[in-house]
Amino acid sequence: MMHWSLRRQSSWVQLAGHQGSLQLSDGGEVLKLYSEVEANCLDCLMRDPLRPFVPQYHGLVTKGELCYIRLEDLLSGLRKPVIMDCKMGVRTYQEEELVKARTNATLRSDMYQKMVKIDPSAPSAEEHEQGGVTKSRYLQWKDTTSSTATLGFRIEGIMTEDGSVQRDFRKIMTLAQVTEALLFFTRRQREILEAYHSRLLALSDALKNSLFFRTHEVIGSSLLFVHDHSSRANVWMIDFAKTTPVSDASRLRHNVPWAEGSREDGYLIGLTSLITSLSQAISV
Ligand code: ATP
Ligand code: MG
Ligand code: MG
């Protein structure tokens, strides 16, 4: 699996996700493979206070056998864009994934291997002996190897203006390391750091007024940071393929740790971490 692709003629870049799941249309829209969950979210978002923070959604298009979601290209008009994808939340799997994984307690040697590769001391003595771990164990462990579980987000990748992509930020654990990464990403340009900071404060306000946000468990969604050499900088909410409605009675707070069954995602824990870290980067 390749994690990103670069189209030089349009300078469109895919920083995360499976190659082929996104493409640029001839008309300059981003086409993402259809999912009902994501299309439903985008429908709601176009009528929500969060609309200015989401790529414009233009409905669906079918190409051959496949159906796609038509999105505004957030890189349009930028030259040599610099991009960062931050996956938000204190967990990156849905509760239902965990439940499903539990009903099938098969030991997975592939997941055991991945675990050992990242941290040979992570498996228990029993797991070492079995040479396998359950999927539910793996899912829960994985989010503790990045800042996801503690800071409420992780940096998935950064593309710098020369087009190279760095993905080793996933090992970042502390806020000080995040600040370092932000200074690297912005090359310490104060105007850009400030533009990102005020955009995130505006997002924070919009989230408070959003019915969509109160009623959706937001899992695996990213904030996409983009700027170029002109000091324009912007942040967008993307990727709603795992964002699902909760019943109206159980409105979410998003700023409390997750306990199974609560469906809390910790999205605001991540946003607060990012805002704090940007403030620190500005005052360096
Ligand atoms: P994953 O679930 O692995 O994160 P995915 O297949 O759900 O990936 P997205 O996260 O929606 O895909 O998008 C992957 C990447 O494509 C983003 O990191 C970003 O670089 C790029 N991208 C997505 N949507 C847009 C857009 N509207 N405009 C510009 N770039 C985009
Ligand atoms: Mg994504
Ligand atoms: Mg996704």
PDB file of N, CA and C in Angstrom, residues 67-132:
ATOM      1  N   CYS A  67     -18.644   4.681  -7.770  1.00  0.00           N
ATOM      2  CA  CYS A  67     -19.295   5.934  -7.406  1.00  0.00           C
ATOM      3  C   CYS A  67     -18.346   6.739  -6.514  1.00  0.00           C
ATOM      4  N   TYR A  68     -18.331   8.041  -6.735  1.00  0.00           N
ATOM      5  CA  TYR A  68     -17.432   8.919  -5.979  1.00  0.00           C
ATOM      6  C   TYR A  68     -18.183  10.092  -5.372  1.00  0.00           C
ATOM      7  N   ILE A  69     -17.620  10.595  -4.274  1.00  0.00           N
ATOM      8  CA  ILE A  69     -18.052  11.839  -3.636  1.00  0.00           C
ATOM      9  C   ILE A  69     -17.260  12.979  -4.275  1.00  0.00           C
ATOM     10  N   ARG A  70     -17.945  14.051  -4.679  1.00  0.00           N
ATOM     11  CA  ARG A  70     -17.257  15.181  -5.334  1.00  0.00           C
ATOM     12  C   ARG A  70     -16.975  16.283  -4.310  1.00  0.00           C
ATOM     13  N   LEU A  71     -15.691  16.573  -4.109  1.00  0.00           N
ATOM     14  CA  LEU A  71     -15.285  17.554  -3.097  1.00  0.00           C
ATOM     15  C   LEU A  71     -14.482  18.689  -3.716  1.00  0.00           C
ATOM     16  N   GLU A  72     -14.609  19.851  -3.123  1.00  0.00           N
ATOM     17  CA  GLU A  72     -13.740  20.976  -3.470  1.00  0.00           C
ATOM     18  C   GLU A  72     -12.275  20.571  -3.251  1.00  0.00           C
ATOM     19  N   ASP A  73     -11.407  20.972  -4.185  1.00  0.00           N
ATOM     20  CA  ASP A  73      -9.979  20.710  -4.023  1.00  0.00           C
ATOM     21  C   ASP A  73      -9.375  21.791  -3.125  1.00  0.00           C
ATOM     22  N   LEU A  74      -8.954  21.387  -1.943  1.00  0.00           N
ATOM     23  CA  LEU A  74      -8.450  22.347  -0.963  1.00  0.00           C
ATOM     24  C   LEU A  74      -7.053  22.865  -1.315  1.00  0.00           C
ATOM     25  N   LEU A  75      -6.419  22.265  -2.315  1.00  0.00           N
ATOM     26  CA  LEU A  75      -5.078  22.724  -2.724  1.00  0.00           C
ATOM     27  C   LEU A  75      -5.146  23.621  -3.950  1.00  0.00           C
ATOM     28  N   SER A  76      -6.363  23.819  -4.450  1.00  0.00           N
ATOM     29  CA  SER A  76      -6.517  24.605  -5.663  1.00  0.00           C
ATOM     30  C   SER A  76      -5.961  26.021  -5.466  1.00  0.00           C
ATOM     31  N   GLY A  77      -5.183  26.477  -6.425  1.00  0.00           N
ATOM     32  CA  GLY A  77      -4.649  27.844  -6.360  1.00  0.00           C
ATOM     33  C   GLY A  77      -3.369  27.980  -5.552  1.00  0.00           C
ATOM     34  N   LEU A  78      -2.971  26.910  -4.874  1.00  0.00           N
ATOM     35  CA  LEU A  78      -1.730  26.989  -4.088  1.00  0.00           C
ATOM     36  C   LEU A  78      -0.550  26.527  -4.943  1.00  0.00           C
ATOM     37  N   ARG A  79       0.577  27.213  -4.784  1.00  0.00           N
ATOM     38  CA  ARG A  79       1.786  26.770  -5.471  1.00  0.00           C
ATOM     39  C   ARG A  79       2.723  26.117  -4.468  1.00  0.00           C
ATOM     40  N   LYS A  80       3.200  24.929  -4.826  1.00  0.00           N
ATOM     41  CA  LYS A  80       4.063  24.166  -3.921  1.00  0.00           C
ATOM     42  C   LYS A  80       3.496  24.150  -2.500  1.00  0.00           C
ATOM     43  N   PRO A  81       2.308  23.597  -2.341  1.00  0.00           N
ATOM     44  CA  PRO A  81       1.688  23.623  -1.019  1.00  0.00           C
ATOM     45  C   PRO A  81       2.470  22.800   0.006  1.00  0.00           C
ATOM     46  N   VAL A  82       2.399  23.254   1.223  1.00  0.00           N
ATOM     47  CA  VAL A  82       2.962  22.533   2.367  1.00  0.00           C
ATOM     48  C   VAL A  82       1.756  22.026   3.151  1.00  0.00           C
ATOM     49  N   ILE A  83       1.733  20.735   3.449  1.00  0.00           N
ATOM     50  CA  ILE A  83       0.510  20.124   3.969  1.00  0.00           C
ATOM     51  C   ILE A  83       0.795  19.270   5.201  1.00  0.00           C
ATOM     52  N   MET A  84      -0.129  19.299   6.136  1.00  0.00           N
ATOM     53  CA  MET A  84      -0.034  18.404   7.299  1.00  0.00           C
ATOM     54  C   MET A  84      -1.411  17.803   7.565  1.00  0.00           C
ATOM     55  N   ASP A  85      -1.438  16.496   7.766  1.00  0.00           N
ATOM     56  CA  ASP A  85      -2.684  15.782   8.087  1.00  0.00           C
ATOM     57  C   ASP A  85      -2.614  15.358   9.551  1.00  0.00           C
ATOM     58  N   CYS A  86      -3.523  15.900  10.380  1.00  0.00           N
ATOM     59  CA  CYS A  86      -3.592  15.500  11.792  1.00  0.00           C
ATOM     60  C   CYS A  86      -4.855  14.690  12.019  1.00  0.00           C
ATOM     61  N   LYS A  87      -4.686  13.445  12.420  1.00  0.00           N
ATOM     62  CA  LYS A  87      -5.857  12.597  12.694  1.00  0.00           C
ATOM     63  C   LYS A  87      -6.342  12.891  14.104  1.00  0.00           C
ATOM     64  N   MET A  88      -7.611  13.276  14.228  1.00  0.00           N
ATOM     65  CA  MET A  88      -8.134  13.792  15.491  1.00  0.00           C
ATOM     66  C   MET A  88      -8.779  12.697  16.342  1.00  0.00           C
ATOM     67  N   GLY A  89      -8.743  12.956  17.665  1.00  0.00           N
ATOM     68  CA  GLY A  89      -9.448  12.079  18.589  1.00  0.00           C
ATOM     69  C   GLY A  89      -8.530  11.208  19.432  1.00  0.00           C
ATOM     70  N   VAL A  90      -9.071  10.709  20.557  1.00  0.00           N
ATOM     71  CA  VAL A  90      -8.282   9.866  21.463  1.00  0.00           C
ATOM     72  C   VAL A  90      -8.291   8.394  21.053  1.00  0.00           C
ATOM     73  N   ARG A  91      -9.089   8.063  20.037  1.00  0.00           N
ATOM     74  CA  ARG A  91      -9.039   6.695  19.484  1.00  0.00           C
ATOM     75  C   ARG A  91      -9.351   6.770  17.993  1.00  0.00           C
ATOM     76  N   THR A  92      -8.896   5.789  17.248  1.00  0.00           N
ATOM     77  CA  THR A  92      -9.073   5.838  15.792  1.00  0.00           C
ATOM     78  C   THR A  92      -9.920   4.669  15.283  1.00  0.00           C
ATOM     79  N   TYR A  93     -10.529   3.922  16.219  1.00  0.00           N
ATOM     80  CA  TYR A  93     -11.437   2.837  15.818  1.00  0.00           C
ATOM     81  C   TYR A  93     -12.817   3.132  16.394  1.00  0.00           C
ATOM     82  N   GLN A  94     -13.831   2.653  15.717  1.00  0.00           N
ATOM     83  CA  GLN A  94     -15.185   2.854  16.208  1.00  0.00           C
ATOM     84  C   GLN A  94     -15.501   1.807  17.277  1.00  0.00           C
ATOM     85  N   GLU A  95     -16.427   2.150  18.157  1.00  0.00           N
ATOM     86  CA  GLU A  95     -16.833   1.175  19.180  1.00  0.00           C
ATOM     87  C   GLU A  95     -17.327  -0.108  18.531  1.00  0.00           C
ATOM     88  N   GLU A  96     -18.047   0.049  17.431  1.00  0.00           N
ATOM     89  CA  GLU A  96     -18.599  -1.159  16.806  1.00  0.00           C
ATOM     90  C   GLU A  96     -17.502  -2.052  16.209  1.00  0.00           C
ATOM     91  N   GLU A  97     -16.390  -1.430  15.789  1.00  0.00           N
ATOM     92  CA  GLU A  97     -15.251  -2.226  15.302  1.00  0.00           C
ATOM     93  C   GLU A  97     -14.693  -3.093  16.426  1.00  0.00           C
ATOM     94  N   LEU A  98     -14.645  -2.481  17.613  1.00  0.00           N
ATOM     95  CA  LEU A  98     -14.110  -3.186  18.770  1.00  0.00           C
ATOM     96  C   LEU A  98     -15.022  -4.363  19.153  1.00  0.00           C
ATOM     97  N   VAL A  99     -16.313  -4.089  19.144  1.00  0.00           N
ATOM     98  CA  VAL A  99     -17.291  -5.126  19.492  1.00  0.00           C
ATOM     99  C   VAL A  99     -17.195  -6.281  18.489  1.00  0.00           C
ATOM    100  N   LYS A 100     -17.133  -5.912  17.220  1.00  0.00           N
ATOM    101  CA  LYS A 100     -17.030  -6.925  16.169  1.00  0.00           C
ATOM    102  C   LYS A 100     -15.742  -7.737  16.334  1.00  0.00           C
ATOM    103  N   ALA A 101     -14.637  -7.006  16.632  1.00  0.00           N
ATOM    104  CA  ALA A 101     -13.345  -7.677  16.783  1.00  0.00           C
ATOM    105  C   ALA A 101     -13.385  -8.665  17.946  1.00  0.00           C
ATOM    106  N   ARG A 102     -14.125  -8.304  18.997  1.00  0.00           N
ATOM    107  CA  ARG A 102     -14.185  -9.149  20.192  1.00  0.00           C
ATOM    108  C   ARG A 102     -14.947 -10.441  19.953  1.00  0.00           C
ATOM    109  N   THR A 103     -15.991 -10.350  19.138  1.00  0.00           N
ATOM    110  CA  THR A 103     -16.776 -11.562  18.892  1.00  0.00           C
ATOM    111  C   THR A 103     -15.940 -12.604  18.156  1.00  0.00           C
ATOM    112  N   ASN A 104     -14.875 -12.130  17.515  1.00  0.00           N
ATOM    113  CA  ASN A 104     -13.987 -13.053  16.825  1.00  0.00           C
ATOM    114  C   ASN A 104     -12.626 -12.995  17.517  1.00  0.00           C
ATOM    115  N   ALA A 105     -12.376 -13.948  18.390  1.00  0.00           N
ATOM    116  CA  ALA A 105     -11.170 -13.892  19.210  1.00  0.00           C
ATOM    117  C   ALA A 105      -9.965 -14.592  18.557  1.00  0.00           C
ATOM    118  N   THR A 106     -10.011 -14.725  17.231  1.00  0.00           N
ATOM    119  CA  THR A 106      -8.893 -15.334  16.513  1.00  0.00           C
ATOM    120  C   THR A 106      -7.588 -14.612  16.841  1.00  0.00           C
ATOM    121  N   LEU A 107      -6.524 -15.387  17.019  1.00  0.00           N
ATOM    122  CA  LEU A 107      -5.224 -14.765  17.238  1.00  0.00           C
ATOM    123  C   LEU A 107      -4.629 -14.371  15.900  1.00  0.00           C
ATOM    124  N   ARG A 108      -4.223 -13.121  15.790  1.00  0.00           N
ATOM    125  CA  ARG A 108      -3.684 -12.617  14.522  1.00  0.00           C
ATOM    126  C   ARG A 108      -2.161 -12.527  14.598  1.00  0.00           C
ATOM    127  N   SER A 109      -1.493 -13.336  13.789  1.00  0.00           N
ATOM    128  CA  SER A 109      -0.031 -13.276  13.814  1.00  0.00           C
ATOM    129  C   SER A 109       0.467 -12.028  13.075  1.00  0.00           C
ATOM    130  N   ASP A 110      -0.299 -11.554  12.056  1.00  0.00           N
ATOM    131  CA  ASP A 110       0.129 -10.340  11.345  1.00  0.00           C
ATOM    132  C   ASP A 110       0.153  -9.138  12.299  1.00  0.00           C
ATOM    133  N   MET A 111      -0.865  -9.058  13.146  1.00  0.00           N
ATOM    134  CA  MET A 111      -0.925  -7.936  14.087  1.00  0.00           C
ATOM    135  C   MET A 111       0.137  -8.079  15.172  1.00  0.00           C
ATOM    136  N   TYR A 112       0.394  -9.319  15.574  1.00  0.00           N
ATOM    137  CA  TYR A 112       1.481  -9.575  16.528  1.00  0.00           C
ATOM    138  C   TYR A 112       2.815  -9.089  15.938  1.00  0.00           C
ATOM    139  N   GLN A 113       3.046  -9.429  14.665  1.00  0.00           N
ATOM    140  CA  GLN A 113       4.309  -9.012  14.008  1.00  0.00           C
ATOM    141  C   GLN A 113       4.435  -7.493  13.980  1.00  0.00           C
ATOM    142  N   LYS A 114       3.334  -6.822  13.618  1.00  0.00           N
ATOM    143  CA  LYS A 114       3.368  -5.349  13.573  1.00  0.00           C
ATOM    144  C   LYS A 114       3.686  -4.778  14.944  1.00  0.00           C
ATOM    145  N   MET A 115       3.090  -5.403  15.959  1.00  0.00           N
ATOM    146  CA  MET A 115       3.287  -4.956  17.337  1.00  0.00           C
ATOM    147  C   MET A 115       4.759  -5.091  17.731  1.00  0.00           C
ATOM    148  N   VAL A 116       5.327  -6.249  17.459  1.00  0.00           N
ATOM    149  CA  VAL A 116       6.716  -6.512  17.835  1.00  0.00           C
ATOM    150  C   VAL A 116       7.660  -5.554  17.108  1.00  0.00           C
ATOM    151  N   LYS A 117       7.305  -5.244  15.858  1.00  0.00           N
ATOM    152  CA  LYS A 117       8.158  -4.352  15.072  1.00  0.00           C
ATOM    153  C   LYS A 117       8.211  -2.961  15.713  1.00  0.00           C
ATOM    154  N   ILE A 118       7.086  -2.488  16.204  1.00  0.00           N
ATOM    155  CA  ILE A 118       7.048  -1.157  16.824  1.00  0.00           C
ATOM    156  C   ILE A 118       7.614  -1.198  18.241  1.00  0.00           C
ATOM    157  N   ASP A 119       7.245  -2.232  19.005  1.00  0.00           N
ATOM    158  CA  ASP A 119       7.708  -2.322  20.393  1.00  0.00           C
ATOM    159  C   ASP A 119       7.779  -3.789  20.813  1.00  0.00           C
ATOM    160  N   PRO A 120       8.986  -4.358  20.771  1.00  0.00           N
ATOM    161  CA  PRO A 120       9.130  -5.791  21.094  1.00  0.00           C
ATOM    162  C   PRO A 120       8.636  -6.137  22.496  1.00  0.00           C
ATOM    163  N   SER A 121       8.564  -5.144  23.372  1.00  0.00           N
ATOM    164  CA  SER A 121       8.140  -5.451  24.743  1.00  0.00           C
ATOM    165  C   SER A 121       6.626  -5.299  24.931  1.00  0.00           C
ATOM    166  N   ALA A 122       5.906  -4.926  23.857  1.00  0.00           N
ATOM    167  CA  ALA A 122       4.459  -4.685  24.003  1.00  0.00           C
ATOM    168  C   ALA A 122       3.645  -5.960  24.256  1.00  0.00           C
ATOM    169  N   PRO A 123       3.895  -7.045  23.543  1.00  0.00           N
ATOM    170  CA  PRO A 123       3.087  -8.250  23.807  1.00  0.00           C
ATOM    171  C   PRO A 123       3.389  -8.847  25.178  1.00  0.00           C
ATOM    172  N   SER A 124       2.363  -9.418  25.788  1.00  0.00           N
ATOM    173  CA  SER A 124       2.557 -10.102  27.070  1.00  0.00           C
ATOM    174  C   SER A 124       3.312 -11.407  26.831  1.00  0.00           C
ATOM    175  N   ALA A 125       3.753 -12.029  27.936  1.00  0.00           N
ATOM    176  CA  ALA A 125       4.474 -13.307  27.810  1.00  0.00           C
ATOM    177  C   ALA A 125       3.606 -14.313  27.062  1.00  0.00           C
ATOM    178  N   GLU A 126       2.311 -14.307  27.397  1.00  0.00           N
ATOM    179  CA  GLU A 126       1.381 -15.248  26.761  1.00  0.00           C
ATOM    180  C   GLU A 126       1.259 -14.967  25.261  1.00  0.00           C
ATOM    181  N   GLU A 127       1.156 -13.687  24.923  1.00  0.00           N
ATOM    182  CA  GLU A 127       1.039 -13.319  23.505  1.00  0.00           C
ATOM    183  C   GLU A 127       2.311 -13.697  22.734  1.00  0.00           C
ATOM    184  N   HIS A 128       3.474 -13.503  23.386  1.00  0.00           N
ATOM    185  CA  HIS A 128       4.726 -13.913  22.754  1.00  0.00           C
ATOM    186  C   HIS A 128       4.708 -15.406  22.472  1.00  0.00           C
ATOM    187  N   GLU A 129       4.258 -16.138  23.457  1.00  0.00           N
ATOM    188  CA  GLU A 129       4.226 -17.598  23.337  1.00  0.00           C
ATOM    189  C   GLU A 129       3.307 -18.034  22.194  1.00  0.00           C
ATOM    190  N   GLN A 130       2.133 -17.351  22.123  1.00  0.00           N
ATOM    191  CA  GLN A 130       1.156 -17.698  21.080  1.00  0.00           C
ATOM    192  C   GLN A 130       1.558 -17.167  19.713  1.00  0.00           C
ATOM    193  N   GLY A 131       2.421 -16.146  19.716  1.00  0.00           N
ATOM    194  CA  GLY A 131       2.797 -15.515  18.443  1.00  0.00           C
ATOM    195  C   GLY A 131       1.617 -14.840  17.770  1.00  0.00           C
ATOM    196  N   GLY A 132       0.660 -14.428  18.591  1.00  0.00           N
ATOM    197  CA  GLY A 132      -0.510 -13.765  18.023  1.00  0.00           C
ATOM    198  C   GLY A 132      -1.196 -12.891  19.059  1.00  0.00           C
TER     199      GLY A 132
END
